[in-house]
Coordinates of C-alpha atoms and ligand atoms in Angstrom, one line a residue:
M1 CA -32.3 -33.3 -16.8
R2 CA -33.6 -32.3 -13.4
L3 CA -32.9 -28.8 -12.1
P4 CA -30.6 -29.7 -9.2
T5 CA -28.3 -31.7 -11.6
L6 CA -28.2 -28.8 -14.0
L7 CA -27.3 -26.5 -11.2
I8 CA -24.5 -28.8 -10.0
L9 CA -23.1 -28.9 -13.5
I10 CA -23.2 -25.1 -13.9
L11 CA -21.4 -24.8 -10.5
Q12 CA -18.8 -27.3 -11.5
V13 CA -18.1 -25.4 -14.7
A14 CA -17.9 -22.1 -12.7
V15 CA -15.5 -23.7 -10.2
A16 CA -13.3 -25.2 -12.9
D17 CA -12.9 -21.7 -14.5
S18 CA -12.3 -19.8 -11.3
F19 CA -8.8 -19.0 -10.0
R20 CA -7.2 -18.1 -6.7
E21 CA -5.6 -14.7 -6.4
V22 CA -2.1 -14.4 -4.9
F23 CA -0.1 -11.3 -4.1
G24 CA 3.6 -10.9 -4.3
Y25 CA 6.0 -8.0 -3.9
L26 CA 8.5 -6.7 -6.4
G27 CA 12.0 -8.3 -5.9
E28 CA 10.7 -10.7 -3.3
S29 CA 9.6 -14.3 -3.5
V30 CA 6.1 -15.8 -3.7
T31 CA 4.9 -19.4 -3.4
L32 CA 2.1 -20.5 -5.6
L33 CA 0.3 -23.3 -3.9
S34 CA -0.7 -26.2 -6.1
G35 CA -3.7 -27.0 -4.0
A36 CA -2.8 -30.7 -4.0
D37 CA -4.4 -33.1 -1.5
P38 CA -1.6 -33.6 1.1
L39 CA -2.4 -37.4 1.0
W40 CA -1.6 -37.6 -2.7
N41 CA 1.6 -39.1 -3.9
I42 CA 2.3 -36.8 -6.8
S43 CA 3.6 -38.4 -10.0
A44 CA 3.5 -35.5 -12.4
I45 CA 3.4 -31.7 -12.1
E46 CA 3.1 -29.2 -14.9
W47 CA 3.1 -25.4 -14.3
S48 CA 2.2 -23.4 -17.4
I49 CA 1.5 -19.9 -18.4
L50 CA 0.0 -18.0 -21.4
S51 CA -2.8 -19.1 -23.7
N52 CA -0.5 -21.5 -25.5
N53 CA 0.2 -23.3 -22.2
T54 CA 4.0 -22.7 -22.2
W55 CA 5.5 -24.9 -19.6
I56 CA 7.7 -23.2 -17.0
A57 CA 8.3 -26.0 -14.5
T58 CA 7.6 -29.7 -14.8
Y59 CA 8.1 -32.9 -12.9
R60 CA 7.6 -36.2 -14.8
N61 CA 9.0 -39.7 -14.3
G62 CA 11.0 -38.5 -11.3
K63 CA 12.7 -35.7 -13.3
K64 CA 12.3 -32.1 -12.4
N65 CA 12.8 -29.2 -14.9
V66 CA 12.5 -25.6 -13.8
D67 CA 14.5 -24.1 -16.6
R68 CA 12.0 -24.4 -19.4
F69 CA 11.3 -20.8 -20.1
W70 CA 14.0 -18.1 -20.3
R71 CA 12.2 -15.5 -18.4
Y72 CA 12.1 -17.6 -15.2
K73 CA 15.6 -19.1 -15.5
G74 CA 17.2 -19.5 -12.1
R75 CA 14.2 -18.1 -10.3
L76 CA 11.9 -21.1 -9.9
S77 CA 11.9 -23.9 -7.3
L78 CA 9.5 -26.7 -7.4
N79 CA 8.5 -28.8 -4.4
T80 CA 7.8 -32.2 -5.9
S81 CA 6.0 -33.5 -2.8
S82 CA 3.5 -30.6 -2.5
G83 CA 3.6 -29.4 -6.1
D84 CA 4.1 -25.8 -4.9
L85 CA 6.1 -23.4 -7.1
M86 CA 8.2 -20.7 -5.6
I87 CA 9.1 -17.7 -7.8
S88 CA 11.9 -15.6 -6.5
N89 CA 13.0 -12.0 -7.4
L90 CA 9.6 -11.1 -8.7
A91 CA 9.3 -8.9 -11.7
K92 CA 6.3 -6.9 -12.9
E93 CA 6.0 -9.2 -15.9
D94 CA 5.5 -12.2 -13.6
A95 CA 2.0 -10.9 -12.9
M96 CA -0.3 -13.3 -14.9
L97 CA -2.4 -16.4 -14.7
Y98 CA -0.6 -19.6 -13.8
T99 CA -2.0 -23.1 -14.4
V100 CA -0.9 -26.2 -12.6
E101 CA -1.8 -29.7 -13.5
L102 CA -1.1 -32.6 -11.2
K103 CA -1.3 -36.4 -11.5
N104 CA -1.1 -38.8 -8.6
T105 CA 0.1 -42.4 -8.6
E106 CA -3.5 -43.5 -8.9
K107 CA -3.8 -41.6 -12.2
K108 CA -6.1 -39.0 -10.8
D109 CA -5.9 -35.5 -12.2
N110 CA -6.1 -32.1 -10.6
R111 CA -5.9 -28.7 -12.3
S112 CA -6.0 -25.3 -10.8
K113 CA -5.3 -21.7 -11.8
I114 CA -3.7 -19.0 -9.8
M115 CA -3.7 -15.3 -10.7
L116 CA -0.5 -13.6 -9.5
T117 CA -0.5 -9.9 -8.8
V118 CA 2.8 -8.1 -8.2
R119 CA 2.8 -5.1 -6.0
K120 CA 5.3 -2.6 -5.0
H121 CA 5.9 -2.0 -1.3
L122 CA 4.7 1.3 0.0
Q123 CA 7.5 3.7 0.7
K124 CA 7.8 5.3 4.1
P125 CA 6.1 8.7 4.5
N126 CA 8.1 11.8 5.5
I127 CA 7.1 14.0 8.3
H128 CA 8.2 17.5 8.8
T129 CA 7.2 20.4 11.0
L130 CA 5.7 23.3 9.1
F131 CA 5.8 25.6 12.1
S132 CA 5.5 25.6 15.9
V133 CA 4.6 28.4 18.2
L134 CA 5.0 28.5 21.9
K135 CA 3.3 30.6 24.5
E136 CA 1.6 30.3 27.9
G137 CA 2.5 26.7 28.4
S138 CA 1.0 25.5 25.2
C139 CA 2.6 24.5 22.0
L140 CA 0.9 24.9 18.6
M141 CA 2.4 22.8 15.9
V142 CA 1.5 22.2 12.3
L143 CA 3.1 19.1 10.7
Q144 CA 2.9 17.7 7.3
C145 CA 3.3 14.2 6.2
S146 CA 4.0 13.4 2.5
S147 CA 4.3 10.1 0.6
P148 CA 6.3 9.3 -2.5
D149 CA 3.4 6.9 -3.5
K150 CA 0.3 8.0 -5.3
G151 CA -3.2 7.4 -3.9
V152 CA -2.4 6.6 -0.3
D153 CA -4.6 7.4 2.7
F154 CA -3.1 9.0 5.7
S155 CA -3.8 8.7 9.4
W156 CA -2.1 10.3 12.3
K157 CA -1.4 9.1 15.8
I158 CA -0.2 11.3 18.6
H159 CA 1.4 9.9 21.7
P160 CA 0.9 10.4 24.6
S161 CA -2.4 12.3 24.1
N162 CA -4.7 12.8 21.2
S163 CA -4.4 16.6 20.9
T164 CA -5.4 16.9 17.3
I165 CA -7.1 20.3 16.5
F166 CA -7.8 19.2 13.0
Q167 CA -6.2 17.4 10.1
F168 CA -6.7 17.3 6.3
S169 CA -5.3 15.4 3.5
N170 CA -4.5 16.7 0.0
P171 CA -4.6 13.7 -2.3
K172 CA -3.3 15.8 -5.2
N173 CA 0.2 16.2 -3.8
Q174 CA 0.0 13.2 -1.5
T175 CA 0.2 15.1 1.7
S176 CA -1.6 15.3 5.0
T177 CA -1.5 18.3 7.3
L178 CA -2.0 18.0 11.1
C179 CA -2.6 20.9 13.4
T180 CA -2.0 20.1 17.0
S181 CA -1.7 21.7 20.4
F182 CA -0.2 20.3 23.5
S183 CA 1.6 21.2 26.8
H184 CA 5.0 22.5 25.8
H185 CA 6.7 20.5 28.5
S186 CA 5.9 17.3 26.9
E187 CA 7.7 15.6 24.1
V188 CA 5.2 14.2 21.7
N189 CA 5.5 11.3 19.2
F190 CA 3.7 11.8 15.9
T191 CA 3.1 8.8 13.8
C192 CA 2.0 9.2 10.3
T193 CA 0.7 6.1 8.5
A194 CA 0.3 5.8 4.8
S195 CA -2.0 3.0 3.6
K196 CA -3.1 1.6 0.3
N197 CA -4.5 -1.8 -0.8
V198 CA -4.2 -3.4 2.7
Q199 CA -0.6 -2.3 2.9
N200 CA 0.5 0.3 5.4
T201 CA 3.8 1.9 6.5
S202 CA 4.5 4.5 9.2
S203 CA 7.0 7.1 10.2
V204 CA 7.5 8.5 13.6
Q205 CA 8.7 12.0 14.5
T206 CA 9.3 13.2 18.0
A207 CA 8.8 16.9 18.5
R208 CA 8.5 19.6 21.2
C209 CA 8.5 23.3 21.5
Y210 CA 11.6 24.9 23.1
D211 CA 11.6 27.4 25.9
D212 CA 14.6 29.4 24.8
T213 CA 13.3 30.5 21.4
P214 CA 9.7 31.7 21.9
V215 CA 10.2 35.0 20.2
K216 CA 12.0 33.6 17.3
T217 CA 9.5 30.8 16.9
D218 CA 6.7 33.4 17.1
R219 CA 8.2 35.4 14.4
F220 CA 8.8 32.4 12.3
G221 CA 5.2 31.3 13.0
L222 CA 3.8 34.6 12.0
G223 CA 6.0 34.6 8.9
V224 CA 4.6 31.2 8.0
I225 CA 1.0 32.4 8.7
L226 CA 1.6 35.4 6.4
G227 CA 3.0 33.0 3.9
F228 CA -0.1 30.9 4.2
F229 CA -2.2 34.0 3.6
L230 CA -0.3 34.9 0.5
G231 CA -0.5 31.3 -0.6
I232 CA -4.3 31.5 -0.2
V233 CA -4.6 34.6 -2.4
L234 CA -2.3 33.3 -5.1
G235 CA -3.6 29.8 -4.9
T236 CA -7.2 31.1 -5.2
I237 CA -6.4 33.3 -8.1
L238 CA -4.8 30.4 -9.8
Y239 CA -7.6 28.0 -9.1
F240 CA -10.3 30.4 -10.1
S241 CA -8.5 31.2 -13.3
R242 CA -8.6 27.5 -14.1
G243 CA -12.3 27.5 -13.4
R244 CA -12.0 25.0 -10.6
I245 CA -14.3 26.8 -8.2
K246 CA -15.2 23.9 -6.1
A247 CA -11.7 22.7 -5.5
A248 CA -10.6 26.3 -4.8
L249 CA -13.3 26.8 -2.2
K250 CA -12.3 23.6 -0.5
N251 CA -8.6 24.6 -0.6
L252 CA -9.5 28.0 0.7
K253 CA -11.5 26.6 3.6
E254 CA -8.6 24.3 4.6
K255 CA -6.1 27.1 4.5
L256 CA -8.4 29.5 6.3
T257 CA -8.8 27.0 9.0
V258 CA -5.1 26.7 9.5
L259 CA -4.8 30.5 9.5
C260 CA -7.6 31.1 11.9
T261 CA -6.6 28.5 14.3
S262 CA -3.0 29.7 14.2
C263 CA -4.2 33.3 14.7
M264 CA -6.4 32.3 17.5
L265 CA -3.6 30.7 19.4
V266 CA -1.0 33.3 18.5
G267 CA -3.6 36.0 19.5
R268 CA -3.7 34.6 23.0
F269 CA -0.1 35.7 23.6
Ligands
NAG301 C1 2.1 -42.9 -1.0 O1 3.4 -43.5 -1.0 C2 3.7 -44.1 0.2 C3 5.2 -44.6 0.2 O2 5.6 -44.7 -1.1 C4 2.7 -45.2 0.5 O3 3.0 -45.8 1.8 C5 1.3 -44.7 0.5 O4 0.4 -45.7 0.7 C6 1.0 -43.9 -0.7 N1 -0.3 -43.3 -0.6 C7 -1.2 -43.3 -1.6 C8 -2.4 -42.6 -1.3 O5 -1.0 -43.8 -2.6
NAG302 C1 3.9 -19.2 -26.4 O1 3.8 -17.8 -26.7 C2 4.9 -17.1 -26.2 C3 4.7 -15.6 -26.4 O2 3.5 -15.4 -27.2 C4 6.2 -17.5 -26.9 O3 7.3 -16.8 -26.5 C5 6.4 -19.0 -26.7 O4 7.5 -19.5 -27.4 C6 5.1 -19.8 -27.1 N1 5.3 -21.2 -26.7 C7 5.1 -22.2 -27.5 C8 5.3 -23.6 -26.8 O5 4.7 -22.1 -28.6
NAG303 C1 7.6 -29.3 0.3 O1 6.3 -29.4 0.8 C2 6.1 -30.2 1.9 C3 4.6 -30.2 2.2 O2 4.0 -29.0 2.1 C4 6.9 -29.6 3.1 O3 6.7 -30.4 4.2 C5 8.4 -29.6 2.7 O4 9.1 -28.9 3.7 C6 8.6 -28.8 1.4 N1 9.9 -28.9 1.0 C7 10.7 -27.8 0.7 C8 12.1 -28.1 0.2 O5 10.3 -26.7 0.9
NAG304 C1 -7.9 12.1 17.5 O1 -8.7 13.2 17.3 C2 -9.1 13.5 16.0 C3 -9.9 14.8 16.0 O2 -10.3 15.2 17.2 C4 -9.9 12.3 15.4 O3 -10.2 12.6 14.1 C5 -9.0 11.1 15.5 O4 -9.8 9.9 15.1 C6 -8.5 10.8 17.0 N1 -7.6 9.7 16.9 C7 -7.6 8.8 17.9 C8 -6.6 7.7 17.7 O5 -8.4 8.8 18.8
NAG305 C1 0.5 20.2 -0.7 O1 -0.6 21.0 -0.7 C2 -0.8 21.7 0.5 C3 -2.2 22.3 0.5 O2 -2.5 22.8 -0.8 C4 0.3 22.6 0.8 O3 0.1 23.3 2.0 C5 1.6 21.9 0.8 O4 2.7 22.8 0.9 C6 1.8 21.1 -0.5 N1 3.0 20.2 -0.2 C7 3.9 19.9 -1.2 C8 5.0 19.0 -0.8 O5 3.8 20.4 -2.3
NAG306 C1 -1.2 -2.2 9.1 O1 -2.6 -2.3 9.5 C2 -3.0 -3.4 10.2 C3 -4.5 -3.4 10.4 O2 -5.0 -2.1 10.3 C4 -2.2 -3.5 11.5 O3 -2.6 -4.7 12.2 C5 -0.7 -3.5 11.2 O4 0.0 -3.6 12.4 C6 -0.4 -2.3 10.3 N1 1.0 -2.4 10.0 C7 1.9 -1.4 10.0 C8 3.3 -1.7 9.6 O5 1.5 -0.3 10.5

């Protein structure tokens, strides 16, 4: 056997064993494409799962059956001209390998495999203002964005201007903190986007500093800063006692940055 022929054979085996990946969302519908040639006149379709090739949807001799397996009862619809299978109301257990075998009227066969992954939609993040301080026409604001989902990445957008002083994310408790300063006359839109596995979802909060409560806000701001400081001390002791020096130092740095920036701005008053 010559080398190119061998290579083609190996490639054919590899292609036959490969599968397409499809993503669906919990509670929603997904269509598994059969991959049939659109010119084909399909005479038989067999969708199967598991290693024992359990049929879940079939079409033979002009008869369609989509109620073959109890777990999919009432949730399947089969398009007999394209061979595509739609699964509705997706459950976690539907995530598996699906095999489809097609025959056309000329007795040609086609077989393909589809790996279905079922994901949960990301939940919207929550934004809240940790504190805001107003003086000399500028507003210092610290906001926190938190997500009910684990392992998300955060990004912030500020409209109209990008007035970020700094931001940091804490993956442990799924939060991101944003420190920002802007002209107190402006109303500012903060958008926090949580993203994970090519999904993303955002929340928007509109915020501004108010003229009539500068003293109160100042006190509140200072209280929060004091709180931050206490938090640093306690947090550091806790972290050190657990021997997580590196994490503690990073945490300390983050909190000191908040504290120092806040003091700098408050100090200007
Ligand atoms: C498919 O069926 C249609 C009508 O039944 C026919 O006109 C056409 O030639 C068929 N195509 C093939 C590829 O067999
Ligand atoms: C295939 O296996 C599944 C679970 O292991 C079982 O529920 C099903 O009845 C089997 N199907 C056939 C045709 O043996
Ligand atoms: C079945 O598939 C064909 C070809 O993709 C499409 O034109 C048709 O609308 C589908 N039918 C249904 C009921 O979805
Ligand atoms: C806004 O500024 C911050 C820090 O200065 C930067 O990290 C971020 O990428 C900027 N965002 C945009 C949308 O320009
Ligand atoms: C998450 O951690 C940050 C920094 O350690 C802290 O400031 C914040 O209060 C925590 N948020 C929640 C919701 O626990
Ligand atoms: C998610 O991100 C993509 C690319 O980054 C973007 O085109 C899309 O609009 C975003 N969707 C949402 C809901 O933010």
